[in-house]
PDB file of C-alpha atoms in Angstrom:
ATOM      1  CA  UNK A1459       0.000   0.000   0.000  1.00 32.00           C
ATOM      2  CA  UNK A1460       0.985   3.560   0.062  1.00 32.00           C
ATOM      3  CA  UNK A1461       0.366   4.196   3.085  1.00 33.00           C
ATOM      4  CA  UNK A1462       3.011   3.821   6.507  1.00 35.00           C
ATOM      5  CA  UNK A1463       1.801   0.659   8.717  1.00 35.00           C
ATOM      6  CA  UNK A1464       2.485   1.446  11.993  1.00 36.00           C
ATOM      7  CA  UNK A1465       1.980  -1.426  15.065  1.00 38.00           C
ATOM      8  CA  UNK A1466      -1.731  -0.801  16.769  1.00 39.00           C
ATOM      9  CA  UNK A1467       0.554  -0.368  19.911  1.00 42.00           C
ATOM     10  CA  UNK A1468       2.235   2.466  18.964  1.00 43.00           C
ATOM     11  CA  UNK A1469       0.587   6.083  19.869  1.00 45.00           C
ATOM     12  CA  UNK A1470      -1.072   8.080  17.107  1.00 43.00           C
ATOM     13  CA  UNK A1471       1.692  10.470  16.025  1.00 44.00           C
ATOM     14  CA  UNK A1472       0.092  14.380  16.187  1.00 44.00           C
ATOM     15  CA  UNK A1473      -0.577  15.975  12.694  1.00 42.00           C
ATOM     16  CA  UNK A1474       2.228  17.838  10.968  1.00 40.00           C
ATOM     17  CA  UNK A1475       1.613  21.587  11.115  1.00 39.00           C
ATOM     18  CA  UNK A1476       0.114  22.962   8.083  1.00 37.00           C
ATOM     19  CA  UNK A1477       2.468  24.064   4.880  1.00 36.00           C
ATOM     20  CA  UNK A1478       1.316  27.798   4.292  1.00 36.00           C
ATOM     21  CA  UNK A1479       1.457  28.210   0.565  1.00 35.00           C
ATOM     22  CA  UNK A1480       1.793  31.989  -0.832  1.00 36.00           C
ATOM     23  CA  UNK A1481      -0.173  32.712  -3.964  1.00 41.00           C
ATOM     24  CA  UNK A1482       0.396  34.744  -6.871  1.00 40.00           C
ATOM     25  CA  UNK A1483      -2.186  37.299  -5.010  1.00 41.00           C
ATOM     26  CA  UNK A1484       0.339  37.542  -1.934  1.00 42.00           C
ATOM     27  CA  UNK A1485      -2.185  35.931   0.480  1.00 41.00           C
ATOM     28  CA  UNK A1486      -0.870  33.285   2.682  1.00 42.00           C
ATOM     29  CA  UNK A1487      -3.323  30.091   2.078  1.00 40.00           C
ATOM     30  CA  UNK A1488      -3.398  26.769   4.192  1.00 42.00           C
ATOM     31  CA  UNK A1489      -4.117  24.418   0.830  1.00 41.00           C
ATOM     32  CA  UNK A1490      -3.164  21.496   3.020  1.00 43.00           C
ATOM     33  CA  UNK A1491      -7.037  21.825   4.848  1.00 42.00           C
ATOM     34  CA  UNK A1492      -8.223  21.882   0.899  1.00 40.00           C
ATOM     35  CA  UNK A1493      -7.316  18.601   0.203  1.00 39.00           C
ATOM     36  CA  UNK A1494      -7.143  16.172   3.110  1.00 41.00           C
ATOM     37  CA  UNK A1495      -4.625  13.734   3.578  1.00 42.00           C
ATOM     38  CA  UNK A1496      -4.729  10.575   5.205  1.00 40.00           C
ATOM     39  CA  UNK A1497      -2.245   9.837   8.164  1.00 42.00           C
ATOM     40  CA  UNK A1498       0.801   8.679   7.137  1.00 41.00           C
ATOM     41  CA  UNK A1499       0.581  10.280   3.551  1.00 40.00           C
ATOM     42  CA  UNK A1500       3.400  12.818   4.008  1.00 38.00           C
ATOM     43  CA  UNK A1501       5.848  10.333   4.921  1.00 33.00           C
ATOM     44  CA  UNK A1502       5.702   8.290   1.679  1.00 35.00           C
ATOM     45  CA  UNK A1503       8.315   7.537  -1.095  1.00 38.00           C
ATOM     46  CA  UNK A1504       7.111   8.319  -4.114  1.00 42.00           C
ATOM     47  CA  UNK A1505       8.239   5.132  -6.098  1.00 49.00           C
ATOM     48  CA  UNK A1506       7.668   6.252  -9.420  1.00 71.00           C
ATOM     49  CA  UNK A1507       7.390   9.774 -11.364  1.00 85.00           C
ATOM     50  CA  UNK A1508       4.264   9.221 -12.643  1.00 92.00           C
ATOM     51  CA  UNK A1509       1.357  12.206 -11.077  1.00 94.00           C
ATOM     52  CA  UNK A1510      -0.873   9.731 -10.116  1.00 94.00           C
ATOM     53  CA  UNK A1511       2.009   8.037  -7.467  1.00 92.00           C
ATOM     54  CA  UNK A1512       2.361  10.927  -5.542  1.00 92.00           C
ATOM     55  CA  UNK A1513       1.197  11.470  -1.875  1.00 92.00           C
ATOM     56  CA  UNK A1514      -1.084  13.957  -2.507  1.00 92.00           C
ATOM     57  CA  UNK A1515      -2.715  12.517  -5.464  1.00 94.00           C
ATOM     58  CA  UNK A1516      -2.859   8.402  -4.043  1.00 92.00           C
ATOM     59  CA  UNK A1517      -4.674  10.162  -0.730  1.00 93.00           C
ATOM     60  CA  UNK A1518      -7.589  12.578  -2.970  1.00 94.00           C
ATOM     61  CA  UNK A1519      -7.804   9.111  -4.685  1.00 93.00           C
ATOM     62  CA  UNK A1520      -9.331   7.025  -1.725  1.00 94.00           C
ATOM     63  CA  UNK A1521     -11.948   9.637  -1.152  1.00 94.00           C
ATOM     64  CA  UNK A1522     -12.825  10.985  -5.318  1.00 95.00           C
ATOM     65  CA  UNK A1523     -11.918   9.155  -8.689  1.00 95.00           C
ATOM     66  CA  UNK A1524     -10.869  10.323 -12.068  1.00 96.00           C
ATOM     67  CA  UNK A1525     -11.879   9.460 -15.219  1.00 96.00           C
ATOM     68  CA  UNK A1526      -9.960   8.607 -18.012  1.00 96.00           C
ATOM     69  CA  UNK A1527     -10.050   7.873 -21.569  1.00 95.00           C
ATOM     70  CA  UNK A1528      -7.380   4.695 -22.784  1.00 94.00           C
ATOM     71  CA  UNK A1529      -5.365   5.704 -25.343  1.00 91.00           C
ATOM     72  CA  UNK A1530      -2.060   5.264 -26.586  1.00 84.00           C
ATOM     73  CA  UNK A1531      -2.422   1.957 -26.563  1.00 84.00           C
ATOM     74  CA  UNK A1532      -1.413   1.277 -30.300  1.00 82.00           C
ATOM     75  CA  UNK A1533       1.966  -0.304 -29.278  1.00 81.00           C
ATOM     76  CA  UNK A1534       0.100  -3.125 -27.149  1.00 81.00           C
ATOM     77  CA  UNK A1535      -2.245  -5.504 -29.112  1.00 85.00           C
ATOM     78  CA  UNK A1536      -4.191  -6.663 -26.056  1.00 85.00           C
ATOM     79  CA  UNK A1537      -5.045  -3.104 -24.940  1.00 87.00           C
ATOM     80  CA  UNK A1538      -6.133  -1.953 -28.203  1.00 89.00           C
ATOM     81  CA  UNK A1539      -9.533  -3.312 -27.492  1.00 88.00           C
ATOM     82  CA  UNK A1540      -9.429  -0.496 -24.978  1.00 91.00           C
ATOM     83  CA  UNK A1541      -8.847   2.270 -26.717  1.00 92.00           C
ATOM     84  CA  UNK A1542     -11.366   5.430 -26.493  1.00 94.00           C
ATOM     85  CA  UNK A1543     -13.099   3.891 -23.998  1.00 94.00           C
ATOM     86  CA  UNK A1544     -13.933   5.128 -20.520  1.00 95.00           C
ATOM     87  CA  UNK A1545     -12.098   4.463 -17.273  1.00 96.00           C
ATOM     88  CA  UNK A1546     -12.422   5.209 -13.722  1.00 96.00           C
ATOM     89  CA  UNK A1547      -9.440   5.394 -10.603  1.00 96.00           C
ATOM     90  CA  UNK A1548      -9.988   2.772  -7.754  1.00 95.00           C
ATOM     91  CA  UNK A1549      -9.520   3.518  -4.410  1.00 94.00           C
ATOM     92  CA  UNK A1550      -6.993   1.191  -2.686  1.00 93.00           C
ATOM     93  CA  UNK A1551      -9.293  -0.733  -1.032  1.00 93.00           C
ATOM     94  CA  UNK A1552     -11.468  -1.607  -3.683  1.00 94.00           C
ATOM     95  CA  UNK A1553      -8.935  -3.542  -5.869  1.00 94.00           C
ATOM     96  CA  UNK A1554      -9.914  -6.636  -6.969  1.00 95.00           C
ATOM     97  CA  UNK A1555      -5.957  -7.483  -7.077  1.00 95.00           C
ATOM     98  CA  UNK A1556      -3.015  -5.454  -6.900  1.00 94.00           C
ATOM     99  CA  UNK A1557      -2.003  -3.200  -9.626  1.00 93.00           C
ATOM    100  CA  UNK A1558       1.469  -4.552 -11.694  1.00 91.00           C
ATOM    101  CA  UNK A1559       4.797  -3.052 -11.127  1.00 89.00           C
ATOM    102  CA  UNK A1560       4.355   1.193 -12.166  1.00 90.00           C
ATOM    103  CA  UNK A1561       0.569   0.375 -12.954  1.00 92.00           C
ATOM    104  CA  UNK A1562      -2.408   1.704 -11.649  1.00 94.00           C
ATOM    105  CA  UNK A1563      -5.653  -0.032 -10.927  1.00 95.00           C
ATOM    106  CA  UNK A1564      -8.817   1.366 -13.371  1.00 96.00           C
ATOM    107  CA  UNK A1565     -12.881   0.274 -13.396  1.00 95.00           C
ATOM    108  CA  UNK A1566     -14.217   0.656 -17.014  1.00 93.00           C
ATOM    109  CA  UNK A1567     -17.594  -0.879 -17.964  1.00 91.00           C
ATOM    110  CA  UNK A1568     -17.011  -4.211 -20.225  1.00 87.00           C
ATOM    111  CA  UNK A1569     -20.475  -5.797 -21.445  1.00 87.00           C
ATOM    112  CA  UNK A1570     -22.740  -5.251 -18.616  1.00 91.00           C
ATOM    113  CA  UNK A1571     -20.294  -5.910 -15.759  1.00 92.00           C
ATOM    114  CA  UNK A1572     -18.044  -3.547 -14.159  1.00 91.00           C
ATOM    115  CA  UNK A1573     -14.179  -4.829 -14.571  1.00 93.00           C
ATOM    116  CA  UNK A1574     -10.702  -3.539 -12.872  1.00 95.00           C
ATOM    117  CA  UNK A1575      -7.986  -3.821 -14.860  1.00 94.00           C
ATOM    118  CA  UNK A1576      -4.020  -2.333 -14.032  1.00 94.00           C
ATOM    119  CA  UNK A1577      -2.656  -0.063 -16.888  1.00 92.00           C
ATOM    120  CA  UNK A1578       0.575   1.934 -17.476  1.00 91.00           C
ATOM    121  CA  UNK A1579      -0.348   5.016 -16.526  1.00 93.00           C
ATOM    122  CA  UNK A1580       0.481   6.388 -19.380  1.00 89.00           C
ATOM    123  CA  UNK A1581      -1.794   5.231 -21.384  1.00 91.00           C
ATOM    124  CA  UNK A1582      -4.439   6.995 -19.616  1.00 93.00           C
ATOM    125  CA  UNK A1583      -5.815  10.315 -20.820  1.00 94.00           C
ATOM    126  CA  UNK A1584      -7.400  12.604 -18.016  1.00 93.00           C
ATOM    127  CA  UNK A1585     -10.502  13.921 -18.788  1.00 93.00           C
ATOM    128  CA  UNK A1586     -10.784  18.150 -19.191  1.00 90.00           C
ATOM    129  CA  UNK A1587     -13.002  19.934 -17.212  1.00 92.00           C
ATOM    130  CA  UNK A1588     -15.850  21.879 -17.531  1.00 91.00           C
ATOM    131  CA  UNK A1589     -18.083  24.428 -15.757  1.00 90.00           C
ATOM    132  CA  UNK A1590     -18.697  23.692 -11.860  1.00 93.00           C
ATOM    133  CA  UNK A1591     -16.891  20.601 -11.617  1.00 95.00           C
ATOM    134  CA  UNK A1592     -14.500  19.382  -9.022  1.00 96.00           C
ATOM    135  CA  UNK A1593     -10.562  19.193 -10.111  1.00 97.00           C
ATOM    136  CA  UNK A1594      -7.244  18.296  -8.698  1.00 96.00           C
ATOM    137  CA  UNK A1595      -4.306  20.306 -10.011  1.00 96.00           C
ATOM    138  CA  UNK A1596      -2.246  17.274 -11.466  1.00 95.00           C
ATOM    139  CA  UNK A1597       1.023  19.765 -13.026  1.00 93.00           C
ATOM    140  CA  UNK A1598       4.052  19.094 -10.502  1.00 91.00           C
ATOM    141  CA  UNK A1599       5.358  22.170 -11.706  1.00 90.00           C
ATOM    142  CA  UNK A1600       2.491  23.992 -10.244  1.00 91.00           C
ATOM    143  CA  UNK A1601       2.760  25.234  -6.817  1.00 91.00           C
ATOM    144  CA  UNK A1602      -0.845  23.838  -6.268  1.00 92.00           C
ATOM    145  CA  UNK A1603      -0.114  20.240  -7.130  1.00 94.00           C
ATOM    146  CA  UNK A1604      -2.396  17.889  -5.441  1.00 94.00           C
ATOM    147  CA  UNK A1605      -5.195  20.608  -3.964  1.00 94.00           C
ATOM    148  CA  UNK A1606      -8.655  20.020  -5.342  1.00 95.00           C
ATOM    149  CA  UNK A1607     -11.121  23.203  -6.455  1.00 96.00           C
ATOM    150  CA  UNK A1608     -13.839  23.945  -8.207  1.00 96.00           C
ATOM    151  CA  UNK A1609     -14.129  25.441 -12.342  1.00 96.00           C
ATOM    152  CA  UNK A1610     -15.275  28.978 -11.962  1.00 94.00           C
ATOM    153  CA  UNK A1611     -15.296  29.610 -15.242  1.00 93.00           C
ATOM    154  CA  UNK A1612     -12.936  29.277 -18.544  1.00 92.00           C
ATOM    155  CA  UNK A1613     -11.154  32.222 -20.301  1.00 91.00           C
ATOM    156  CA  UNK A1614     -10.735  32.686 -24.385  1.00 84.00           C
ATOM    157  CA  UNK A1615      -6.972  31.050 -24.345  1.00 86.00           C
ATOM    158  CA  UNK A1616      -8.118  27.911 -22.871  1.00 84.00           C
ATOM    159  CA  UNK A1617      -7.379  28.585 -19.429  1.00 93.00           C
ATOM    160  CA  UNK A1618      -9.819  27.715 -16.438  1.00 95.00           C
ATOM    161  CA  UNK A1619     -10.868  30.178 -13.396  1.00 95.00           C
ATOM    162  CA  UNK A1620     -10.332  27.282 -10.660  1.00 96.00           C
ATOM    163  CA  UNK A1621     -11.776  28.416  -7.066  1.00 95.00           C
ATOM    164  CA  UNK A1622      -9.875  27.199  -4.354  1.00 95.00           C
ATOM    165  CA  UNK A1623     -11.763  27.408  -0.771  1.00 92.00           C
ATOM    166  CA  UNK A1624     -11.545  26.983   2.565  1.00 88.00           C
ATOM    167  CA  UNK A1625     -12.790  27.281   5.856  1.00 89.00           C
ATOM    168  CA  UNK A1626     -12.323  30.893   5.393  1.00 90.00           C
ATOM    169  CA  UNK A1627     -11.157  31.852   2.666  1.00 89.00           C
ATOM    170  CA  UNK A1628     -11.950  31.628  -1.230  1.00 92.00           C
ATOM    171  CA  UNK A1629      -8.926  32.357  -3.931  1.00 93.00           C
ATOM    172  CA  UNK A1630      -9.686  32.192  -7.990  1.00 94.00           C
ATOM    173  CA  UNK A1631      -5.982  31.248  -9.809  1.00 94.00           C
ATOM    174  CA  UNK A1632      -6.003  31.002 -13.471  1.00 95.00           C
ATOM    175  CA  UNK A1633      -4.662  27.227 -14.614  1.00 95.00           C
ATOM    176  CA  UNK A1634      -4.324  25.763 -18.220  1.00 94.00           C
ATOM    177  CA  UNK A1635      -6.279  22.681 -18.660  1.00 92.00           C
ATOM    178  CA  UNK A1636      -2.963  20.632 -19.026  1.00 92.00           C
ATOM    179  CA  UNK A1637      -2.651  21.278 -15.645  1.00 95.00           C
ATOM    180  CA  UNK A1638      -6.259  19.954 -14.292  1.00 95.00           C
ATOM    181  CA  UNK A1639      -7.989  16.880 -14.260  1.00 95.00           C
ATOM    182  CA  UNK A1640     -11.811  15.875 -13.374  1.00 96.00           C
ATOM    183  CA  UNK A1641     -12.763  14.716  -9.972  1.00 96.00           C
ATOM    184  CA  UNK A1642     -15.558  12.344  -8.998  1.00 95.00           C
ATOM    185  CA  UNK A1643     -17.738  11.171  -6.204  1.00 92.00           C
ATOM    186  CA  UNK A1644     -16.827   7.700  -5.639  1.00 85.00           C
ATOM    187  CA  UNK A1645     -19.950   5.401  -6.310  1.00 76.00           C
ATOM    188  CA  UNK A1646     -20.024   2.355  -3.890  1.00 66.00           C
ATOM    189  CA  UNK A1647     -20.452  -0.858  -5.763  1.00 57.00           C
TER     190      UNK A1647
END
């Protein structure tokens, strides 16, 4: 798993005090109460480079899901079957089996039945997103990697107006939609 497995004997450790993070706008922000983490998540290796390995990403995961499409999938003859069609994130504890080495575990609809599957990551395409949906900023090279908003609206070069919020405090930043993906309630089965 990717999270730190600690004895049940051992004392809760207390939470690490929050990161501030200082927008473009000069207002200090606590983005770490925007997206929760779950305990433990701040201590893990990332093993691979891939977005979706991260700490920040892996915890949003267990609690929303993204959709995908497959594609670029023309190199492997038993995935093109897959390609253009719709797939879904997995929390953890919903795997049927444990994804392969630097794979990730997807739900895509096959027939009538619901199947998992584990797929390069890479070969995933996230969805882009439109007006009033949730998003996770998925760019590494954006100092709001991992925090989850809201679309407020989209601008003429492509850009979207993502709103930020918390307890008490709202901030609009300006992100291209390379840098977003869809988020997801997460339908139990």
């Amino acid at each position: 798993g990717f999270a730190e497995v600690r004895p049940a004997t051992e004392p809760a450790r207390p939470p690490s005090p929050p990161r501030p993070i200082t927008p473009p706008s000069g207002v200090p922000v606590d983005f770490e109460r925007l997206t929760p983490e779950l305990e433990g998540s701040q201590r893990v290796i990332c093993p691979l480079d891939h977005w979706l390995f991260f700490p920040a990403i892996r915890t949003l995961l267990q609690m929303k899901r993204i959709p995908f499409t497959i594609s670029r999938v023309d190199s492997n003859k038993d995935l093109l079957v897959y390609k253009n069609k719709t797939a879904r994130s997995v929390p953890d504890a919903q795997w049927d089996s444990p994804p392969g080495e630097g794979e990730v575990i997807i739900s895509m609809v096959r027939g009538v039945n619901i199947v998992q599957m584990s797929i390069n990551p890479n070969c995933l395409l996230p969805w882009e997103p439109k007006a009033g949906g949730e998003v996770v900023v998925i760019s590494r090279d954006c100092q709001f990697f991992g925090c989850s908003g809201t679309i407020n609206g989209r601008k003429d070069n492509g850009w979207f107006v993502v709103r930020f919020t918390s307890e008490t405090l709202s901030l609009d930043i300006d992100l291209p939609s390379k840098h977003l993906t869809v988020l997801e309630p997460i339908r139990v089965r």
